[in-house]
Amino acid sequence: MNFTAQKASRKWANGAFGRIGAAMVTVAAAAMLIGMPVEPAWAAKRSRAAPWDDLFRPFQPPRARAAPRRAAVPLPVPLPKPRPAEAPSAEPEKQAGKAKQASPPNGKPGEPAAPAPQPTPQPSACRLALTDAIAIAPSIPDIKGAGGCGGEDLVRLEAIVLPDKRKVSVKPAAILRCPMASALVEWIRNDIAPLAERLGSAVSDLDNFDSFECRGRNRIVGAKLSEHGRANALDVRAFKLANGRSISLTDRTVPRELRERVLHSACTRFSTVLGPGSDWYHEDHIHLDLMERRNNYRICQWDVWDPLPQAAPLLPAGRPEGAPPREVAAKPDDAKPDAKSGAKSDAKPDAKSDAEPDAEKSNAEKPDEAEPQREEKPAKKKRRQNRRS
């Protein structure tokens, strides 16, 4: 064996032993790694790169990298609209509110604040139409009583102004709802005033028998609430004219034609008209109201009676002047003189003696006019006993 072969064999042996030693070192290192915790080592390995990673990085296939997680983007919160430029600033109002809270009412600490005033209700169309040119009817507060009594939009009707500026006083003043007061005003102005002019005068007063009163119908306890309790009715008894004449609507001495005209005009304007003949509660006045019923049903019950005769028909007629005098038959007891009237009989004996034969003759001539004998009725005791048995 030559020197070159020996050198090559030594070199190979050294390389083999070197490789064996390196392998043993690797096995020992692996054994040590197996005994150590794996996770910290891998974590450290991941944290730092090996020095030879850069050498083999071009030959390594690209690794699939997980896409980084994107942070959740919050949804946009809707913002309020910007304050208009022409809007007043709220700072003065806040300052005023703070000043009110800081300062006690009326300058007295410890007292509760007064309640805020309620808003004034707007007048109704009826209230706006019922002006002073046609009626003196000031508004009054609403009435809220028990059982539904009262109402809203109330007025106190004091007088009605006619087209010629004359006033018809309502005595006493009537508390009514505005629609009822308006209907009454139109009735007096357009129907009753022209009717009074035909009589040669003008209406001056209206006799108000009853207006608002919290009660049942016909003043019966427990009855259904009357329209008077709702301020929706008026009882009229009479009209007074400027010449002093009073026209009672239920008086039979008033001409029938006049009362019939009042009846027709009232039934045209009001939904309920009650008078004589409807019931005995309305014999001395006329009831008017604006009660709302189904299908606009109306009630008109007022009998216009004929005037009473001057002489009662049941009384007998008077005796004619040319009729002969009636003869009166003397009773037999009258012929016997009493002891007390002895002096009187002695004073005029001839007159009595003359009267006695005349009386006897009249009795003899009229035997049928004698009083008949009364028949005795049988006793009722037996009948009563029989009934009891």
Short mmCIF file of C-alpha atoms in Angstrom, two decimals:
data_model
loop_
_atom_site.label_atom_id
_atom_site.label_comp_id
_atom_site.label_asym_id
_atom_site.label_seq_id
_atom_site.Cartn_x
_atom_site.Cartn_y
_atom_site.Cartn_z
CA MET A 1 0.00 0.00 0.00
CA ASN A 2 1.42 3.27 -0.95
CA PHE A 3 1.41 6.46 0.99
CA THR A 4 -1.40 7.97 -0.92
CA ALA A 5 -3.75 5.10 -0.21
CA GLN A 6 -2.92 5.15 3.48
CA LYS A 7 -3.62 8.87 3.61
CA ALA A 8 -6.94 8.42 1.92
CA SER A 9 -7.92 5.60 4.24
CA ARG A 10 -7.04 7.67 7.28
CA LYS A 11 -8.98 10.57 5.95
CA TRP A 12 -11.99 8.35 5.40
CA ALA A 13 -11.69 6.88 8.88
CA ASN A 14 -11.41 10.26 10.45
CA GLY A 15 -14.48 11.33 8.54
CA ALA A 16 -16.34 8.21 9.55
CA PHE A 17 -15.39 8.61 13.18
CA GLY A 18 -16.32 12.24 12.96
CA ARG A 19 -19.65 11.41 11.53
CA ILE A 20 -20.21 8.78 14.23
CA GLY A 21 -19.25 11.27 16.91
CA ALA A 22 -21.54 13.87 15.45
CA ALA A 23 -24.31 11.30 15.35
CA MET A 24 -23.73 10.43 19.00
CA VAL A 25 -23.74 14.07 19.91
CA THR A 26 -27.00 14.47 18.02
CA VAL A 27 -28.54 11.48 19.81
CA ALA A 28 -27.46 12.86 23.20
CA ALA A 29 -28.88 16.23 22.34
CA ALA A 30 -32.14 14.58 21.24
CA ALA A 31 -32.31 12.68 24.51
CA MET A 32 -31.84 15.90 26.42
CA LEU A 33 -34.50 17.57 24.37
CA ILE A 34 -36.92 14.75 25.05
CA GLY A 35 -36.54 15.27 28.78
CA MET A 36 -37.08 19.01 28.59
CA PRO A 37 -40.55 20.59 28.21
CA VAL A 38 -41.45 20.81 24.58
CA GLU A 39 -43.65 23.86 24.48
CA PRO A 40 -41.16 26.40 25.86
CA ALA A 41 -38.52 25.09 23.48
CA TRP A 42 -40.77 25.34 20.48
CA ALA A 43 -41.88 28.72 21.63
CA ALA A 44 -38.25 29.85 21.87
CA LYS A 45 -37.49 28.26 18.55
CA ARG A 46 -40.36 30.07 16.95
CA SER A 47 -39.30 33.29 18.57
CA ARG A 48 -35.78 33.30 17.14
CA ALA A 49 -34.69 32.11 13.77
CA ALA A 50 -31.89 29.73 13.26
CA PRO A 51 -28.74 31.14 11.60
CA TRP A 52 -28.98 28.74 8.72
CA ASP A 53 -32.58 29.48 7.91
CA ASP A 54 -31.48 32.20 5.59
CA LEU A 55 -29.25 29.78 3.70
CA PHE A 56 -32.00 27.27 2.89
CA ARG A 57 -34.89 29.74 2.58
CA PRO A 58 -34.61 30.04 -1.23
CA PHE A 59 -34.84 26.23 -1.59
CA GLN A 60 -37.82 25.85 0.79
CA PRO A 61 -41.34 25.84 -0.73
CA PRO A 62 -43.49 28.76 0.30
CA ARG A 63 -45.63 28.02 3.32
CA ALA A 64 -49.28 28.84 3.35
CA ARG A 65 -49.63 31.63 5.84
CA ALA A 66 -52.86 32.12 7.65
CA ALA A 67 -54.52 35.40 6.84
CA PRO A 68 -54.24 37.79 9.74
CA ARG A 69 -57.48 38.43 11.60
CA ARG A 70 -58.96 41.79 10.99
CA ALA A 71 -60.28 43.69 13.89
CA ALA A 72 -64.08 44.07 13.92
CA VAL A 73 -64.92 47.48 12.58
CA PRO A 74 -67.73 49.05 14.69
CA LEU A 75 -70.84 50.13 12.82
CA PRO A 76 -71.23 53.86 12.43
CA VAL A 77 -73.46 55.39 15.14
CA PRO A 78 -76.15 57.75 13.69
CA LEU A 79 -75.53 61.25 14.85
CA PRO A 80 -78.29 63.82 15.39
CA LYS A 81 -78.90 66.45 12.81
CA PRO A 82 -77.04 69.68 13.38
CA ARG A 83 -78.98 72.50 15.03
CA PRO A 84 -80.39 74.99 12.48
CA ALA A 85 -78.63 78.28 12.30
CA GLU A 86 -81.84 80.27 12.80
CA ALA A 87 -82.90 78.31 15.92
CA PRO A 88 -82.60 80.23 19.21
CA SER A 89 -79.94 79.10 21.59
CA ALA A 90 -80.98 76.95 24.53
CA GLU A 91 -78.59 78.57 26.97
CA PRO A 92 -80.89 81.47 27.98
CA GLU A 93 -83.75 79.02 28.67
CA LYS A 94 -81.52 76.82 30.84
CA GLN A 95 -80.27 79.83 32.73
CA ALA A 96 -83.83 81.07 33.25
CA GLY A 97 -84.89 77.62 34.52
CA LYS A 98 -81.98 77.50 36.94
CA ALA A 99 -82.85 80.97 38.17
CA LYS A 100 -86.45 79.92 38.81
CA GLN A 101 -85.32 76.86 40.74
CA ALA A 102 -82.84 78.87 42.74
CA SER A 103 -85.26 81.67 43.71
CA PRO A 104 -88.33 80.57 45.77
CA PRO A 105 -91.81 81.73 44.61
CA ASN A 106 -92.91 85.08 46.02
CA GLY A 107 -89.54 85.34 47.73
CA LYS A 108 -90.66 82.98 50.55
CA PRO A 109 -88.63 79.78 50.96
CA GLY A 110 -90.36 76.56 51.95
CA GLU A 111 -93.65 77.23 50.13
CA PRO A 112 -94.70 74.87 47.29
CA ALA A 113 -94.76 76.30 43.82
CA ALA A 114 -98.15 77.32 42.46
CA PRO A 115 -99.64 74.95 39.85
CA ALA A 116 -99.24 75.98 36.27
CA PRO A 117 -102.36 77.66 34.85
CA GLN A 118 -104.41 75.51 32.51
CA PRO A 119 -104.68 76.65 28.90
CA THR A 120 -107.79 78.64 28.10
CA PRO A 121 -110.19 76.58 25.92
CA GLN A 122 -110.95 78.00 22.54
CA PRO A 123 -114.57 79.21 22.04
CA SER A 124 -116.82 77.01 19.95
CA ALA A 125 -118.43 78.00 16.68
CA CYS A 126 -121.77 78.41 18.47
CA ARG A 127 -120.19 80.71 21.03
CA LEU A 128 -118.64 82.84 18.28
CA ALA A 129 -122.00 83.09 16.48
CA LEU A 130 -123.95 84.02 19.64
CA THR A 131 -122.75 87.63 19.74
CA ASP A 132 -124.07 90.57 21.71
CA ALA A 133 -125.91 91.73 18.60
CA ILE A 134 -128.48 88.94 18.94
CA ALA A 135 -128.36 87.91 22.62
CA ILE A 136 -126.99 88.84 26.01
CA ALA A 137 -125.56 85.46 26.97
CA PRO A 138 -122.22 85.48 28.85
CA SER A 139 -120.31 82.20 29.04
CA ILE A 140 -120.09 80.33 32.35
CA PRO A 141 -117.71 77.55 33.48
CA ASP A 142 -118.52 73.94 32.66
CA ILE A 143 -120.65 72.04 35.16
CA LYS A 144 -119.76 68.45 36.04
CA GLY A 145 -122.23 66.99 38.53
CA ALA A 146 -123.08 63.53 39.77
CA GLY A 147 -124.81 61.09 37.45
CA GLY A 148 -123.92 62.96 34.28
CA CYS A 149 -125.48 66.28 35.31
CA GLY A 150 -124.12 69.44 33.78
CA GLY A 151 -122.49 70.08 30.46
CA GLU A 152 -119.93 72.03 28.50
CA ASP A 153 -120.08 75.24 26.48
CA LEU A 154 -122.69 76.75 28.83
CA VAL A 155 -124.15 80.26 28.73
CA ARG A 156 -126.47 82.29 30.94
CA LEU A 157 -129.16 83.63 28.63
CA GLU A 158 -130.31 86.96 30.07
CA ALA A 159 -131.97 88.67 27.11
CA ILE A 160 -132.67 88.30 23.41
CA VAL A 161 -131.98 91.23 21.08
CA LEU A 162 -134.61 91.65 18.34
CA PRO A 163 -133.75 92.94 14.85
CA ASP A 164 -135.08 96.40 15.84
CA LYS A 165 -132.64 96.47 18.83
CA ARG A 166 -135.38 95.82 21.38
CA LYS A 167 -134.59 93.33 24.12
CA VAL A 168 -136.71 90.42 25.31
CA SER A 169 -135.78 89.73 28.92
CA VAL A 170 -135.59 86.10 30.04
CA LYS A 171 -136.99 86.04 33.58
CA PRO A 172 -135.23 84.50 35.35
CA ALA A 173 -132.03 84.08 33.33
CA ALA A 174 -131.71 80.57 31.86
CA ILE A 175 -128.58 78.41 32.11
CA LEU A 176 -128.40 76.48 28.84
CA ARG A 177 -125.97 74.89 26.46
CA CYS A 178 -124.96 77.17 23.64
CA PRO A 179 -126.84 75.21 20.89
CA MET A 180 -130.07 75.25 22.95
CA ALA A 181 -129.70 78.96 23.68
CA SER A 182 -129.04 79.67 20.00
CA ALA A 183 -132.17 77.73 18.94
CA LEU A 184 -134.27 79.65 21.49
CA VAL A 185 -132.91 82.98 20.26
CA GLU A 186 -133.75 82.16 16.63
CA TRP A 187 -137.26 81.04 17.66
CA ILE A 188 -138.01 84.32 19.45
CA ARG A 189 -136.47 86.56 16.81
CA ASN A 190 -137.91 84.88 13.71
CA ASP A 191 -141.25 83.39 14.88
CA ILE A 192 -142.56 84.90 18.12
CA ALA A 193 -141.62 88.54 17.46
CA PRO A 194 -143.50 88.71 14.09
CA LEU A 195 -146.46 86.98 15.74
CA ALA A 196 -146.58 89.64 18.45
CA GLU A 197 -146.45 92.41 15.83
CA ARG A 198 -149.65 91.03 14.31
CA LEU A 199 -151.25 91.55 17.70
CA GLY A 200 -150.25 95.20 17.62
CA SER A 201 -147.40 95.04 20.15
CA ALA A 202 -143.91 93.61 20.75
CA VAL A 203 -142.54 90.87 22.96
CA SER A 204 -140.92 92.22 26.11
CA ASP A 205 -140.48 89.25 28.49
CA LEU A 206 -140.15 85.48 28.35
CA ASP A 207 -141.49 83.59 31.36
CA ASN A 208 -138.84 80.95 32.15
CA PHE A 209 -140.49 78.23 34.24
CA ASP A 210 -137.36 76.02 34.48
CA SER A 211 -133.99 75.63 32.76
CA PHE A 212 -130.97 73.77 34.23
CA GLU A 213 -131.74 71.53 37.18
CA CYS A 214 -129.98 68.30 38.10
CA ARG A 215 -132.97 65.95 38.40
CA GLY A 216 -134.73 63.01 36.81
CA ARG A 217 -137.56 63.21 34.33
CA ASN A 218 -140.72 64.75 35.72
CA ARG A 219 -138.88 65.12 39.07
CA ILE A 220 -139.30 61.42 39.81
CA VAL A 221 -136.62 59.96 42.08
CA GLY A 222 -134.61 57.28 40.28
CA ALA A 223 -135.96 58.19 36.84
CA LYS A 224 -133.74 58.69 33.80
CA LEU A 225 -131.80 61.93 33.74
CA SER A 226 -133.90 64.76 32.32
CA GLU A 227 -132.67 67.06 29.58
CA HIS A 228 -132.93 69.80 32.20
CA GLY A 229 -130.08 68.03 34.02
CA ARG A 230 -127.97 68.38 30.86
CA ALA A 231 -128.81 72.09 30.44
CA ASN A 232 -130.49 71.19 27.17
CA ALA A 233 -134.14 72.08 27.91
CA LEU A 234 -136.35 75.04 28.80
CA ASP A 235 -139.90 75.25 30.14
CA VAL A 236 -141.87 78.24 28.81
CA ARG A 237 -145.05 79.36 30.51
CA ALA A 238 -146.01 82.65 28.86
CA PHE A 239 -144.93 85.68 26.83
CA LYS A 240 -145.44 89.24 27.98
CA LEU A 241 -146.08 92.01 25.48
CA ALA A 242 -144.99 95.62 25.66
CA ASN A 243 -148.61 96.79 26.12
CA GLY A 244 -148.84 94.76 29.36
CA ARG A 245 -150.76 91.81 27.95
CA SER A 246 -149.63 88.34 28.97
CA ILE A 247 -150.11 85.41 26.59
CA SER A 248 -150.14 82.09 28.43
CA LEU A 249 -149.49 79.20 26.06
CA THR A 250 -151.80 76.85 27.99
CA ASP A 251 -154.64 79.34 28.62
CA ARG A 252 -157.84 78.43 26.78
CA THR A 253 -158.94 82.04 26.67
CA VAL A 254 -156.06 82.81 24.30
CA PRO A 255 -157.26 82.49 20.68
CA ARG A 256 -156.81 78.98 19.34
CA GLU A 257 -155.20 80.20 16.11
CA LEU A 258 -152.47 82.01 18.03
CA ARG A 259 -151.63 78.94 20.13
CA GLU A 260 -151.55 76.73 17.04
CA ARG A 261 -149.02 79.02 15.35
CA VAL A 262 -146.79 78.84 18.41
CA LEU A 263 -147.15 75.04 18.37
CA HIS A 264 -146.12 74.65 14.72
CA SER A 265 -143.14 76.99 15.06
CA ALA A 266 -141.87 75.23 18.21
CA CYS A 267 -142.18 71.74 16.73
CA THR A 268 -140.20 72.91 13.69
CA ARG A 269 -137.20 74.18 15.68
CA PHE A 270 -137.00 71.79 18.67
CA SER A 271 -136.75 68.00 18.75
CA THR A 272 -139.07 67.65 21.79
CA VAL A 273 -142.22 69.67 22.51
CA LEU A 274 -144.47 68.60 25.40
CA GLY A 275 -147.59 70.43 26.51
CA PRO A 276 -151.18 69.78 27.60
CA GLY A 277 -152.30 66.31 26.55
CA SER A 278 -148.83 64.71 26.73
CA ASP A 279 -149.02 63.97 30.48
CA TRP A 280 -150.31 65.76 33.53
CA TYR A 281 -146.81 67.08 34.30
CA HIS A 282 -147.03 69.60 31.42
CA GLU A 283 -150.54 70.97 31.79
CA ASP A 284 -149.42 74.48 32.78
CA HIS A 285 -146.28 75.00 30.64
CA ILE A 286 -144.52 73.95 27.41
CA HIS A 287 -141.34 71.85 27.52
CA LEU A 288 -138.72 72.45 24.79
CA ASP A 289 -135.41 70.62 24.30
CA LEU A 290 -132.89 69.50 21.66
CA MET A 291 -132.53 65.85 22.63
CA GLU A 292 -130.71 63.78 19.99
CA ARG A 293 -132.43 60.53 19.04
CA ARG A 294 -131.88 57.80 16.52
CA ASN A 295 -132.73 58.79 12.94
CA ASN A 296 -133.46 62.38 14.13
CA TYR A 297 -136.74 61.23 15.68
CA ARG A 298 -138.89 64.11 17.00
CA ILE A 299 -141.68 64.29 19.59
CA CYS A 300 -144.43 66.92 19.35
CA GLN A 301 -147.20 66.30 21.90
CA TRP A 302 -149.24 69.41 22.59
CA ASP A 303 -153.02 69.41 22.35
CA VAL A 304 -154.44 72.87 21.70
CA TRP A 305 -157.75 72.73 23.54
CA ASP A 306 -160.80 74.70 22.47
CA PRO A 307 -161.84 77.63 24.70
CA LEU A 308 -164.26 76.77 27.48
CA PRO A 309 -167.93 77.83 27.01
CA GLN A 310 -169.10 80.84 28.97
CA ALA A 311 -171.92 78.87 30.67
CA ALA A 312 -171.49 75.32 31.88
CA PRO A 313 -173.68 72.98 29.79
CA LEU A 314 -174.63 70.83 32.79
CA LEU A 315 -176.53 73.63 34.63
CA PRO A 316 -180.33 73.90 34.04
CA ALA A 317 -181.68 76.76 31.96
CA GLY A 318 -183.20 79.75 33.71
CA ARG A 319 -187.03 79.96 34.26
CA PRO A 320 -188.75 82.17 31.71
CA GLU A 321 -190.20 85.43 33.03
CA GLY A 322 -193.70 84.74 31.64
CA ALA A 323 -194.02 81.34 33.38
CA PRO A 324 -196.78 81.09 36.06
CA PRO A 325 -195.65 80.88 39.70
CA ARG A 326 -194.99 77.45 41.10
CA GLU A 327 -197.51 76.14 43.69
CA VAL A 328 -195.97 74.57 46.75
CA ALA A 329 -197.97 71.81 48.47
CA ALA A 330 -198.26 72.22 52.19
CA LYS A 331 -197.24 69.31 54.38
CA PRO A 332 -199.83 67.93 56.86
CA ASP A 333 -197.52 68.71 59.77
CA ASP A 334 -197.55 72.39 58.88
CA ALA A 335 -201.31 72.59 59.38
CA LYS A 336 -201.05 71.76 63.12
CA PRO A 337 -200.26 74.84 65.15
CA ASP A 338 -197.44 74.52 67.66
CA ALA A 339 -197.74 75.61 71.20
CA LYS A 340 -195.03 78.18 70.76
CA SER A 341 -196.67 79.76 67.74
CA GLY A 342 -200.08 80.07 69.37
CA ALA A 343 -200.01 83.85 69.45
CA LYS A 344 -199.23 84.03 65.78
CA SER A 345 -202.09 81.73 64.91
CA ASP A 346 -204.52 83.87 66.95
CA ALA A 347 -203.36 86.97 65.15
CA LYS A 348 -204.46 85.74 61.72
CA PRO A 349 -207.04 82.98 62.06
CA ASP A 350 -208.73 83.72 58.78
CA ALA A 351 -205.58 83.36 56.70
CA LYS A 352 -204.83 79.89 58.06
CA SER A 353 -208.37 78.73 57.76
CA ASP A 354 -208.45 79.84 54.20
CA ALA A 355 -205.13 78.10 53.49
CA GLU A 356 -206.10 74.74 54.93
CA PRO A 357 -208.99 74.01 52.51
CA ASP A 358 -206.76 75.07 49.62
CA ALA A 359 -204.10 72.65 50.78
CA GLU A 360 -206.59 69.87 51.10
CA LYS A 361 -207.89 70.56 47.62
CA SER A 362 -204.39 70.51 46.17
CA ASN A 363 -203.68 67.22 47.88
CA ALA A 364 -206.92 65.79 46.61
CA GLU A 365 -206.28 67.00 43.06
CA LYS A 366 -202.69 65.60 43.01
CA PRO A 367 -202.78 62.22 44.58
CA ASP A 368 -199.99 60.92 42.32
CA GLU A 369 -197.48 63.48 43.59
CA ALA A 370 -197.55 62.01 47.08
CA GLU A 371 -194.30 60.44 48.14
CA PRO A 372 -194.29 56.71 47.43
CA GLN A 373 -193.77 54.39 50.28
CA ARG A 374 -190.27 53.04 50.60
CA GLU A 375 -189.90 49.36 50.20
CA GLU A 376 -188.28 47.68 53.12
CA LYS A 377 -185.11 45.85 52.16
CA PRO A 378 -184.62 42.40 53.55
CA ALA A 379 -182.14 42.04 56.29
CA LYS A 380 -178.60 41.13 55.29
CA LYS A 381 -177.64 39.31 58.40
CA LYS A 382 -178.64 35.93 57.04
CA ARG A 383 -176.69 36.53 53.85
CA ARG A 384 -173.65 37.41 55.80
CA GLN A 385 -174.03 34.30 57.90
CA ASN A 386 -174.36 32.20 54.80
CA ARG A 387 -171.27 33.78 53.31
CA ARG A 388 -169.30 33.12 56.42
CA SER A 389 -170.38 29.53 56.43
#
